Every structure is written in C-alpha cells, then in structure tokens.
mmCIF file of C-alpha atoms and ligand atoms in Angstrom:
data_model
loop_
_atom_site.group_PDB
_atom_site.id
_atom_site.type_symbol
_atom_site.label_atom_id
_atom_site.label_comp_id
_atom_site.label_asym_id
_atom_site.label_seq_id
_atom_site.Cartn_x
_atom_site.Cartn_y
_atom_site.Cartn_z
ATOM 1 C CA UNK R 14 11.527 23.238 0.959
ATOM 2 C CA UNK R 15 10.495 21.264 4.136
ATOM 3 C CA UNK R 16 7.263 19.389 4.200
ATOM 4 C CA UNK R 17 4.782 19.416 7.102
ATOM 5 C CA UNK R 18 3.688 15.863 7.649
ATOM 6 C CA UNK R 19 1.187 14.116 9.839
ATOM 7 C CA UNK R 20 1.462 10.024 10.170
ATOM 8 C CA UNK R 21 -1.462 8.146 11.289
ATOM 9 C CA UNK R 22 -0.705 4.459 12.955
ATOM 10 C CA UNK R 23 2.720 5.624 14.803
ATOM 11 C CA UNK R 24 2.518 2.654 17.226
ATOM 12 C CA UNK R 25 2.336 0.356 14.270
ATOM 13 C CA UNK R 26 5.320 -1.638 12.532
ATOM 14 C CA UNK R 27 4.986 0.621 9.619
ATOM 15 C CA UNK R 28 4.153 3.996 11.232
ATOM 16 C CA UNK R 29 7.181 3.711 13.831
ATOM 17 C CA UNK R 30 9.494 3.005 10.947
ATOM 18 C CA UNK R 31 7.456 6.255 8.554
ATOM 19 C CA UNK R 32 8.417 8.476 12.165
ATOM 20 C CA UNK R 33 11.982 7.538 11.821
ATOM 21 C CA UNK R 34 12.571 7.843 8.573
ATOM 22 C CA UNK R 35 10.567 11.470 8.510
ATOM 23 C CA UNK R 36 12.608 12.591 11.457
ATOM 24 C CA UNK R 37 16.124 11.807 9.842
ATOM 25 C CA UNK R 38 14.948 13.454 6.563
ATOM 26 C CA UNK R 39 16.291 17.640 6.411
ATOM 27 C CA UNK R 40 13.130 18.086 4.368
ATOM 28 C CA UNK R 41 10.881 16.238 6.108
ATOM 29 C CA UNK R 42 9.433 17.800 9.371
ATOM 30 C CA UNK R 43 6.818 15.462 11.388
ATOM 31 C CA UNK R 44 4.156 17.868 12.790
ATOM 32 C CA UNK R 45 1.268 15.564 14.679
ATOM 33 C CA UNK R 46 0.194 12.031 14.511
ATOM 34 C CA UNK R 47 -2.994 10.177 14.744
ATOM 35 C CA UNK R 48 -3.499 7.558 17.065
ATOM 36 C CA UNK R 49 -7.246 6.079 18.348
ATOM 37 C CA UNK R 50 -5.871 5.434 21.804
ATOM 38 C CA UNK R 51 -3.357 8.276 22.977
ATOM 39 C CA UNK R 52 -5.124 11.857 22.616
ATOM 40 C CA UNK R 53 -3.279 14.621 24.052
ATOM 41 C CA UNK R 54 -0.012 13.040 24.811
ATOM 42 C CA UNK R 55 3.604 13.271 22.487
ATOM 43 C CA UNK R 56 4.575 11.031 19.702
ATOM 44 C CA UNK R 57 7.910 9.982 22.581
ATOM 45 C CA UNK R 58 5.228 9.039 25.520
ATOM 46 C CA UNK R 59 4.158 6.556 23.144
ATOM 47 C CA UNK R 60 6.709 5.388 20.979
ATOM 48 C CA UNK R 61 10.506 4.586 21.565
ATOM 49 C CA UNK R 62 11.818 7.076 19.764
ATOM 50 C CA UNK R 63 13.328 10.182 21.452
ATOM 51 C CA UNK R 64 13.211 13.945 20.609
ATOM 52 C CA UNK R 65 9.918 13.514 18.541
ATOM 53 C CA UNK R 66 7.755 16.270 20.653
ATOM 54 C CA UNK R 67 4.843 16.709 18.340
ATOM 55 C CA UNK R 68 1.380 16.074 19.561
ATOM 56 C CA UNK R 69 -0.997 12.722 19.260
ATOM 57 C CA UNK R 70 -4.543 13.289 18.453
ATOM 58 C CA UNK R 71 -7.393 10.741 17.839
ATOM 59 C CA UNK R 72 -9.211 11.932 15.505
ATOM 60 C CA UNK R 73 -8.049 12.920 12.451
ATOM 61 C CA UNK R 74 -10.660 15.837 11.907
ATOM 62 C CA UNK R 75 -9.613 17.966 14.877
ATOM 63 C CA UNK R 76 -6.136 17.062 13.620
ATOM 64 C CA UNK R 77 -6.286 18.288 10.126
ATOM 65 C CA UNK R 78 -7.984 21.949 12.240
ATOM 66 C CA UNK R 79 -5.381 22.455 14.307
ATOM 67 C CA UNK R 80 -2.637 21.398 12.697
ATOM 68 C CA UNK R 81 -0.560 23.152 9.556
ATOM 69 C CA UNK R 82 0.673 20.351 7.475
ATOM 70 C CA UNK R 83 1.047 19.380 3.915
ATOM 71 C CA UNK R 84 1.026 15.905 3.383
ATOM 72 C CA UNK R 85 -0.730 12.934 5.393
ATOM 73 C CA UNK R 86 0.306 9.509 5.596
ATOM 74 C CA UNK R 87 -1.955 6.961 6.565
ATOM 75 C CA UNK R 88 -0.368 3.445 7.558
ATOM 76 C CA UNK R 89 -3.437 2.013 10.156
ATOM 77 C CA UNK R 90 -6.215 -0.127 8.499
ATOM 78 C CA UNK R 91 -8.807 -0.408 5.544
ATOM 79 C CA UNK R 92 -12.006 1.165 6.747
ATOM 80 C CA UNK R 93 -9.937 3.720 8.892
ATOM 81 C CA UNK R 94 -7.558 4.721 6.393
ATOM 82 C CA UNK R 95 -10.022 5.301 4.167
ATOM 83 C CA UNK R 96 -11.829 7.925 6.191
ATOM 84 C CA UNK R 97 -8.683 9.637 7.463
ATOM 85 C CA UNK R 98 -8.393 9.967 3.572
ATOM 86 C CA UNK R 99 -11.401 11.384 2.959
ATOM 87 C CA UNK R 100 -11.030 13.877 5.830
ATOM 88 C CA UNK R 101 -7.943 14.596 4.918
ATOM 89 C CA UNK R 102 -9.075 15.590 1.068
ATOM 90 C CA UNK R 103 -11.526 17.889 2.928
ATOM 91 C CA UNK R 104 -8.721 19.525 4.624
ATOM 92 C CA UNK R 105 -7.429 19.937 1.116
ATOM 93 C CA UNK R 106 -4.276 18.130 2.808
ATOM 94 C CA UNK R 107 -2.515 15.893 0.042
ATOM 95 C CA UNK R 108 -2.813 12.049 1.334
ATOM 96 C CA UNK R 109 0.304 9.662 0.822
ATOM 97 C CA UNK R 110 -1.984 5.708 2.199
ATOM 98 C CA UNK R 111 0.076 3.049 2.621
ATOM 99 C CA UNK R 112 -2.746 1.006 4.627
ATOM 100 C CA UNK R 113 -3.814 -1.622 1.795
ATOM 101 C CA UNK R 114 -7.129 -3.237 1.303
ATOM 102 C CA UNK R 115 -9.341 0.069 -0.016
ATOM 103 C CA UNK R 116 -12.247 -1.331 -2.675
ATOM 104 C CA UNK R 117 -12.536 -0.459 -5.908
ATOM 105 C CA UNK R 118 -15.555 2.071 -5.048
ATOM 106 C CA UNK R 119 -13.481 3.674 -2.434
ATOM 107 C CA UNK R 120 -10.335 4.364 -4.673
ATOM 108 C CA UNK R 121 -12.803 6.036 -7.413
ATOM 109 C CA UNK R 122 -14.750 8.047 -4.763
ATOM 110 C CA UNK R 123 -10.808 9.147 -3.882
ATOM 111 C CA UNK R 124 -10.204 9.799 -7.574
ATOM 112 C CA UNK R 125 -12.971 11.809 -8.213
ATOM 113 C CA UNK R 126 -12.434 14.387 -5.052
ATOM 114 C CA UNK R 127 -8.820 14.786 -5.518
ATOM 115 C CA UNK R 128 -9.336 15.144 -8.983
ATOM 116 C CA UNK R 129 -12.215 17.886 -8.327
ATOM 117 C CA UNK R 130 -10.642 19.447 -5.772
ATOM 118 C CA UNK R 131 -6.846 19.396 -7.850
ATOM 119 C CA UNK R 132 -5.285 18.040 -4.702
ATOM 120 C CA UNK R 133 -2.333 15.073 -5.129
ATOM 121 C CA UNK R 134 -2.954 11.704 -3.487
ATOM 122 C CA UNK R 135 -0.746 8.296 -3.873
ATOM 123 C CA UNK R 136 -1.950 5.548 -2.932
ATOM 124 C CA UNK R 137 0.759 2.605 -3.186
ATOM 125 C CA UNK R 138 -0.122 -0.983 -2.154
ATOM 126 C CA UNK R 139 3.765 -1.288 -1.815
ATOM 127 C CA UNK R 140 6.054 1.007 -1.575
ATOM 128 C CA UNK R 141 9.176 -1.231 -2.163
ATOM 129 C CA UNK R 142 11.097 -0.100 -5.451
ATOM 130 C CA UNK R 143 12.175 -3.731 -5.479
ATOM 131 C CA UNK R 144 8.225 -5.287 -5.657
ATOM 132 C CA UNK R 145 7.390 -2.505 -8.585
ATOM 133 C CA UNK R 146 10.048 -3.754 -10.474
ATOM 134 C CA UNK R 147 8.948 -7.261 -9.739
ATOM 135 C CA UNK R 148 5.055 -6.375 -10.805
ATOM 136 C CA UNK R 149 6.984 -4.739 -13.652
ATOM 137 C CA UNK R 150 8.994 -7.348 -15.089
ATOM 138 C CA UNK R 151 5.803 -9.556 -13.912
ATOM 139 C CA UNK R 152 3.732 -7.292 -16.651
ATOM 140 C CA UNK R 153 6.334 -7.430 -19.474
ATOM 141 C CA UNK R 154 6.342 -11.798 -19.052
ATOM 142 C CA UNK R 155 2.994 -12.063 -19.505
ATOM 143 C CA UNK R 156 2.511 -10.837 -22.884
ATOM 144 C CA UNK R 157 4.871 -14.285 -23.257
ATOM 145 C CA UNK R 158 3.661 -16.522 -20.883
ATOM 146 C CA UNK R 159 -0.160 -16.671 -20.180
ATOM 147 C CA UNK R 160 -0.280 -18.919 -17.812
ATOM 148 C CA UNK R 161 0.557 -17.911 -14.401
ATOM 149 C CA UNK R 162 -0.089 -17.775 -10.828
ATOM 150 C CA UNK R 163 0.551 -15.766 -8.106
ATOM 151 C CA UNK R 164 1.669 -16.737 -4.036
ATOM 152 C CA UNK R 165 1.754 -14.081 -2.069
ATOM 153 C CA UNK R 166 3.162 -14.338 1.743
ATOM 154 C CA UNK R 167 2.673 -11.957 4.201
ATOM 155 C CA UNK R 168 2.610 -12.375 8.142
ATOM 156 C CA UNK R 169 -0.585 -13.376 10.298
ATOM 157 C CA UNK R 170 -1.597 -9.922 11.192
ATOM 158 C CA UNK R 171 -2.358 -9.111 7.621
ATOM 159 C CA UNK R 172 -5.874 -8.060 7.327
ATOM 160 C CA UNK R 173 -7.080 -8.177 3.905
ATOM 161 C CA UNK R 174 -6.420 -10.844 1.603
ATOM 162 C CA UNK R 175 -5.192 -11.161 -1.040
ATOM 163 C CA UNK R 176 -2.803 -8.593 -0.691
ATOM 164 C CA UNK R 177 -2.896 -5.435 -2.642
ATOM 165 C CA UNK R 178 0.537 -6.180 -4.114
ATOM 166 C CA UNK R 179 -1.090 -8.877 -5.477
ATOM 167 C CA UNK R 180 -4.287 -7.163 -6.784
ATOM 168 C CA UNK R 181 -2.305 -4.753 -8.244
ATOM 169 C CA UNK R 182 0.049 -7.303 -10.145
ATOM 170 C CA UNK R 183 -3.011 -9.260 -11.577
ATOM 171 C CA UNK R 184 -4.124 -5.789 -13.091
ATOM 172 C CA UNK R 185 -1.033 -5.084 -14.517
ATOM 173 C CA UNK R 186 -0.545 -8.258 -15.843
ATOM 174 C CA UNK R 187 -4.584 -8.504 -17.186
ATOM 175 C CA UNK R 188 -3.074 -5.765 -19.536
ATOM 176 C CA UNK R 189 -0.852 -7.308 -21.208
ATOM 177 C CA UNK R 190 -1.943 -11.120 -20.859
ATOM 178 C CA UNK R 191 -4.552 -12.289 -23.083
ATOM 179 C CA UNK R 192 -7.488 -13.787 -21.404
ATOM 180 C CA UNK R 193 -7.073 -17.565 -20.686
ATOM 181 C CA UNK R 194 -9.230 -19.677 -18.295
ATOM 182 C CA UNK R 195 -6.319 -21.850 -16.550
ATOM 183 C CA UNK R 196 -5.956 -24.903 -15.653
ATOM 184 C CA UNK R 197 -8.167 -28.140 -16.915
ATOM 185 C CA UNK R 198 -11.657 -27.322 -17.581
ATOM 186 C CA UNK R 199 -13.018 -29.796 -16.122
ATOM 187 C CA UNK R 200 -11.116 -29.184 -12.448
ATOM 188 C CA UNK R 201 -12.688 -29.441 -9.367
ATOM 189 C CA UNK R 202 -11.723 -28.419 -6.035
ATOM 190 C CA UNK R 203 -12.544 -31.425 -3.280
ATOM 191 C CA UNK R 204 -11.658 -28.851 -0.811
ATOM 192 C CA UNK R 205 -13.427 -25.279 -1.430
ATOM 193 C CA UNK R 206 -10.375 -22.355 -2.180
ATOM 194 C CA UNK R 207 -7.778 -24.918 -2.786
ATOM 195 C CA UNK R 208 -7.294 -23.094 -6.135
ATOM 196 C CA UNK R 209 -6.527 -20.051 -4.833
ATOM 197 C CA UNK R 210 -8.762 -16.693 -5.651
ATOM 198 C CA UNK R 211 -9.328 -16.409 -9.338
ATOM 199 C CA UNK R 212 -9.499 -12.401 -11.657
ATOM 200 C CA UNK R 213 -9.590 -13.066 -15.117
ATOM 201 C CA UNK R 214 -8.360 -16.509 -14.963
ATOM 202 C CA UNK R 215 -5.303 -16.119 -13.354
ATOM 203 C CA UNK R 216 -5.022 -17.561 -9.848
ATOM 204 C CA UNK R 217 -3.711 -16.491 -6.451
ATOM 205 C CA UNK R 218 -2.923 -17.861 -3.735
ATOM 206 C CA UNK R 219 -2.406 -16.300 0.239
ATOM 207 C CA UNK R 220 -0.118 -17.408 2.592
ATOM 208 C CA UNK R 221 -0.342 -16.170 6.466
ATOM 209 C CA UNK R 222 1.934 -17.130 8.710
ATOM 210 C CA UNK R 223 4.316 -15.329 11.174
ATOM 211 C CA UNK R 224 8.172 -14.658 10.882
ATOM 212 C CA UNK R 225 7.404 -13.251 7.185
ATOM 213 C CA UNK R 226 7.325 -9.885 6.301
ATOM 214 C CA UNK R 227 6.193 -9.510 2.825
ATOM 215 C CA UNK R 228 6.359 -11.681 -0.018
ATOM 216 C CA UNK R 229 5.363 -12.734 -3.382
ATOM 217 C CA UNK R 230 6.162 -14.993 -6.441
ATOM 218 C CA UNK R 231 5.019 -14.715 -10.135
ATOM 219 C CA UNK R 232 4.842 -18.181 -11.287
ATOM 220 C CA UNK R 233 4.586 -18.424 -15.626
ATOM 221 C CA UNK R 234 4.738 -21.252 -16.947
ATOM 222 C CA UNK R 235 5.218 -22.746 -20.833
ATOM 223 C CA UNK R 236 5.546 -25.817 -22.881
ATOM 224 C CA UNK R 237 9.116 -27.174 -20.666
ATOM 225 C CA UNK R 238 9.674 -24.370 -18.434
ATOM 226 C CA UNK R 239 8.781 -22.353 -15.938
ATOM 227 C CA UNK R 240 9.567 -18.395 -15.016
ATOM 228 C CA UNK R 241 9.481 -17.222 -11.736
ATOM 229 C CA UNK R 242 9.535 -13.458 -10.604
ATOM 230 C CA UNK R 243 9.892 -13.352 -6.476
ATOM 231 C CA UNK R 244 10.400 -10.280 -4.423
ATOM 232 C CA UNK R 245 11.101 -10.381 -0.885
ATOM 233 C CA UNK R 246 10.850 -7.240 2.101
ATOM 234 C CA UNK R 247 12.379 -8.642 4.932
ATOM 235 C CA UNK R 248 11.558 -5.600 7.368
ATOM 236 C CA UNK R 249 9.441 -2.221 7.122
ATOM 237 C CA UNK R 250 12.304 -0.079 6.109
ATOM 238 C CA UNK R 251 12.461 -1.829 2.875
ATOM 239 C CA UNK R 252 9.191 0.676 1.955
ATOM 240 C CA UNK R 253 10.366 3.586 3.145
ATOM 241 C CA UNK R 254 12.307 5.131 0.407
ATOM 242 C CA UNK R 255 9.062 4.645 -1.179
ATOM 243 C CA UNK R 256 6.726 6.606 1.474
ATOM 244 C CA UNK R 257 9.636 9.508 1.271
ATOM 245 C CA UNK R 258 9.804 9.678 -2.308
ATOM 246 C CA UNK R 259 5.855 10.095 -2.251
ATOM 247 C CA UNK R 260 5.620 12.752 0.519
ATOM 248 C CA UNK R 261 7.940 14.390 -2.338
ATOM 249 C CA UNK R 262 5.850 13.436 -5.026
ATOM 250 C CA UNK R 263 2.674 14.349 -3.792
ATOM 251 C CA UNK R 264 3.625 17.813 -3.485
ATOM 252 C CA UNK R 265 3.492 18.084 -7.169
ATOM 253 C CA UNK R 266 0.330 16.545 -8.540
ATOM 254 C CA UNK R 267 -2.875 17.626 -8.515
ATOM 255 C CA UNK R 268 -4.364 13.835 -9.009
ATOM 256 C CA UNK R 269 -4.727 10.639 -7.451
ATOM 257 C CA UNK R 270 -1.843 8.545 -8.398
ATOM 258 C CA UNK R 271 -2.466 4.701 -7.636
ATOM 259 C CA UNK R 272 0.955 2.251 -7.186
ATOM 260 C CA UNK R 273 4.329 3.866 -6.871
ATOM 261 C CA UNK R 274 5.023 2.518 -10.592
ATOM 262 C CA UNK R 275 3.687 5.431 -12.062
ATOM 263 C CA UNK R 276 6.027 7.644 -10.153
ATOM 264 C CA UNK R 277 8.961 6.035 -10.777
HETATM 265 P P1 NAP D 5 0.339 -2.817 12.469
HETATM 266 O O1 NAP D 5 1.696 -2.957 13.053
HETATM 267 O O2 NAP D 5 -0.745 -3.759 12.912
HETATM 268 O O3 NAP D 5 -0.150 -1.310 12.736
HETATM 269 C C1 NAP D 5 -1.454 -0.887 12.465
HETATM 270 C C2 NAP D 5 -1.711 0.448 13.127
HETATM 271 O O4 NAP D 5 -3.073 0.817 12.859
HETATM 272 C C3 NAP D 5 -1.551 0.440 14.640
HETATM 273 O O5 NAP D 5 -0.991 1.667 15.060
HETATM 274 C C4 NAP D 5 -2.992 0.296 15.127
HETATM 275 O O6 NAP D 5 -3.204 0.835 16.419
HETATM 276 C C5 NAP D 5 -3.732 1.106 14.096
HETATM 277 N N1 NAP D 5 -5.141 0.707 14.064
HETATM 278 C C6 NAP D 5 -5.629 -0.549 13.963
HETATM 279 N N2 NAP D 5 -6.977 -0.531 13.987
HETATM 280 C C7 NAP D 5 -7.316 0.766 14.109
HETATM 281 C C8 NAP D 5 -8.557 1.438 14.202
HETATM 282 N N3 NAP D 5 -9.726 0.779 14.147
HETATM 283 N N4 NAP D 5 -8.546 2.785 14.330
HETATM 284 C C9 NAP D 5 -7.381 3.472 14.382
HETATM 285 N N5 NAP D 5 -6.162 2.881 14.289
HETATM 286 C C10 NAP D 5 -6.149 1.553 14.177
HETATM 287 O O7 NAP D 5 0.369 -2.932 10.882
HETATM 288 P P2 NAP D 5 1.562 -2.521 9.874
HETATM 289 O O8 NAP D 5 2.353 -3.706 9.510
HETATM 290 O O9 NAP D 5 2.236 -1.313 10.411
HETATM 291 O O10 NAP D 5 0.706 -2.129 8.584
HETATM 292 C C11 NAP D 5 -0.132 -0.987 8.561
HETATM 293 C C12 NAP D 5 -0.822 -0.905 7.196
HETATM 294 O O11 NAP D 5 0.184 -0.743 6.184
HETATM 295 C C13 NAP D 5 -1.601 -2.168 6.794
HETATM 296 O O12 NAP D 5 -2.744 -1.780 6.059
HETATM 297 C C14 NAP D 5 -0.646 -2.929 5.895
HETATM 298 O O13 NAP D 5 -1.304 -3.780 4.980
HETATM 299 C C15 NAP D 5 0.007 -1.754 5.191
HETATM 300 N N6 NAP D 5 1.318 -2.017 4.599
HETATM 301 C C16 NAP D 5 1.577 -1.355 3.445
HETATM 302 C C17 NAP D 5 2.789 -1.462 2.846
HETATM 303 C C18 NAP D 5 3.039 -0.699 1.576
HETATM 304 O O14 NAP D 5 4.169 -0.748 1.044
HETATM 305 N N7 NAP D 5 2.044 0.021 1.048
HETATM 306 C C19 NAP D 5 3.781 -2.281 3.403
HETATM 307 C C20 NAP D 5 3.501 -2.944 4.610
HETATM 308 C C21 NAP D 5 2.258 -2.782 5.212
HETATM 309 P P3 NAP D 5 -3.871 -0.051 17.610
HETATM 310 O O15 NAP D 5 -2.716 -0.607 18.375
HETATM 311 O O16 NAP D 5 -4.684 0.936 18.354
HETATM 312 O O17 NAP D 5 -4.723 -1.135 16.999
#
C-alpha cells in the first residue's frame, strides 16, 4: 500500500530531513507541502533535494482541497501546527505533528475531534525510539527513586520551553512516583527560576544553547547514590524512523495517540 503524504515546514531542519526520508521510502509517496512563504512553486525550487516535483502551497486549507493525500505531517511551530491540525481533521486527513509545544486544551480539543470524527492522529513530542526508551526506563526508576530532576538541552532556536520530551517524561514519571515536594522546605531562590520549572514536585531545568541537537538527563537520586538516564539525538534523522513508523501507524487508528510509546 503506498501512502499519500503532505509535510508542512519542508525548509526546516526537521521537514527537509521528513522529505528525504518519505522520498526513499517504496511506500511512502510525498504529494504537496506547506510552506508560508513559497506558494505555487516545487518542493526542488526550494529545497536541495532533487527529483521532488510536487507542489508548495501556503495554506494548508486550499492544500488539504486540492490535494489527495492520507496522512499529514506537521513539523513548523506551536500555534501553526496546531491549526494545520485542526484543518487537517476537517479534511478528515489523519495528522502525524511532530512540532512540540501544543497546550493541554489544544491536545484535548484534538482528542475529542479525532475521536468524533474516528480519524487517527499521533502526536509525538519525540520521535526518537532511543528517548522513549529513556522516558521509559525514566518511568520504571521512579517507582524507586522519588527524587529526581530533569535537564533537558536543546539548541537556541527551540521555541517552547521546557521541552515536550520533558513534559511528557514528568507525566510518565508522576505515574509511578509518589508525590514528594523536593528539596529543603525551607529553600529559597536568590535568583528567580534558579530551581528550574517545578510539576508535582519534581524539577526541570532548560538548557539553550547552539551546537546541540536534542538532549536530556533523568537525574534520581537516593541515600549514597545517584541514577542517571541520558539520551542524546545528535542530528534530525535520529527521529525519523519514528515519523515513518507513524505515517504507518496512523493509517490504522481511529484515535488520537499522544507519544510514540504507545505505539511501540
Ligand atoms: P526549524 O528548522 O526552525 O523549522 C521550522 C519550520 O517551520 C520552518 O520551515 C519555518 O519556516 C516554519 N515556520 C516557522 N514559523 C512559521 C509560521 N508562523 N508559519 C508557517 N511556518 C512557519 O525547526 P525544526 O528543528 O525543524 O523543528 C520543527 C518543529 O519540530 C519544532 O516544533 C520542534 O520543536 C519540533 N521537533 C520535534 C521533534 C520530535 O521528535 N517530535 C524533534 C525535533 C524537533 P520559515 O523559514 O518560514 O520560518
């Protein structure tokens, strides 16, 4: 079976890398892209990538009209991606967003149309297998160790802080971890944040800088030791097999499916 697929961000780190990757997949057949500035021209007159004649459009709406596809894959940012999702849904086209930083509110209002509607939708806030497993193992530790904090690292174009890796790993772990204030009680920051961002006692903390990619450490620690969980993605292809394993995915479900751990 090939799947139709439209990518929205192609000019972006992870978009460019999504067109590659869809291109030297037999099942995977890029159809259009969506990109605010390039209406009208082909995915080549604005990448550098050759032999990928499909048309740009920039707006998603005449897009999702014109164009047959099957899944759409969203890799621009927040507010954006969260419309293009919502237009998409409408076009009863299955969304596969990559773009991180959606709200609470807008991930139910998701829920609740794809599940109305019976149209699949993932929604992954990373698609490496390597930082599931890490959230994973992350999840399984804290029934053990309570106390823990997270870093996360990311480079300085990163919008939304703290990442949704990390988000997503405080949930997890807030399942199995019972709740614990950390830290002394009577602490006190002389500079404001230097604590980090706090959900249900836990901590994190954001790093921005350039030359990293993406990056995060679980930090537990106990009466004369410390555990420490750390995944690294040193370039975009590292989500990839990710992204292609949810284009497959979403073909089946009839839901909105939120982290690529409950895929796996
Ligand atoms: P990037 O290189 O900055 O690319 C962002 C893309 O979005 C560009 O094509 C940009 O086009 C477009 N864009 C920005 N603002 C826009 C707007 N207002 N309207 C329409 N398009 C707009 O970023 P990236 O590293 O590829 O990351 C893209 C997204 O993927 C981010 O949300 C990032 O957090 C997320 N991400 C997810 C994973 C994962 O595993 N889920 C991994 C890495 C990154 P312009 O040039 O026109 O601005």
């Amino acid at each position: 079976m090939s799947i139709n697929v439209i990518i929205a961000g192609p000019r972006g780190k992870m978009g460019s890398e999504a067109i590659k990757m869809v291109m030297k997949d037999d099942n995977l057949n890029l159809v259009a892209c969506i990109d605010r500035k390039n209406n009208g021209k082909a995915v080549d007159d604005i990448v550098d990538i050759s032999n990928v004649n499909v048309p740009v459009f920039d707006n998603a709406s005449d897009c999702f009209h014109s164009i047959d596809a099957d899944v759409f894959v969203d890799l621009t940012v927040p507010e954006v991606g969260y419309k293009h999702a919502l237009a998409a849904l409408e076009h009863n086209l299955r969304p596969v967003i990559g773009t991180t930083g959606f709200t609470d509110e807008q991930l139910d209002e998701l829920r609740a149309i794809a599940m109305e509607k019976k149209i699949g939708c993932i929604i992954a806030p990373n698609f490496a297998i390597g930082a599931v497993l890490m959230m994973k193992f992350s999840q399984m530790a804290a029934r053990y160790f309570p106390d823990v904090e997270i870093i996360e690292k990311h480079h300085d174009n990163k919008l939304d802080a703290p990442s949704g890796t990390a988000k997503k790993t405080a949930e997890l772990i807030k399942e199995t971890r019972d709740y614990k204030i950390q830290g002394h009680p009577d602490e006190k920051e002389t500079i404001q944040g230097a604590r980090g961002a706090e959900l249900d006692g836990m901590h994190i903390h954001s790093v921005r800088l350039p030359g990293l990619v993406a990056h995060q450490e679980v930090i537990f620690g106990g009466s004369g030791q410390n555990l420490t969980i750390k995944h690294d993605s040193f370039n975009r292809a590292s989500f990839m097999e990710g992204i292609k394993f949810s284009i497959e995915t979403v073909m089946e479900s009839d839901q909105l499916i939120y982290g690529l751990e409950n895929i796996l």
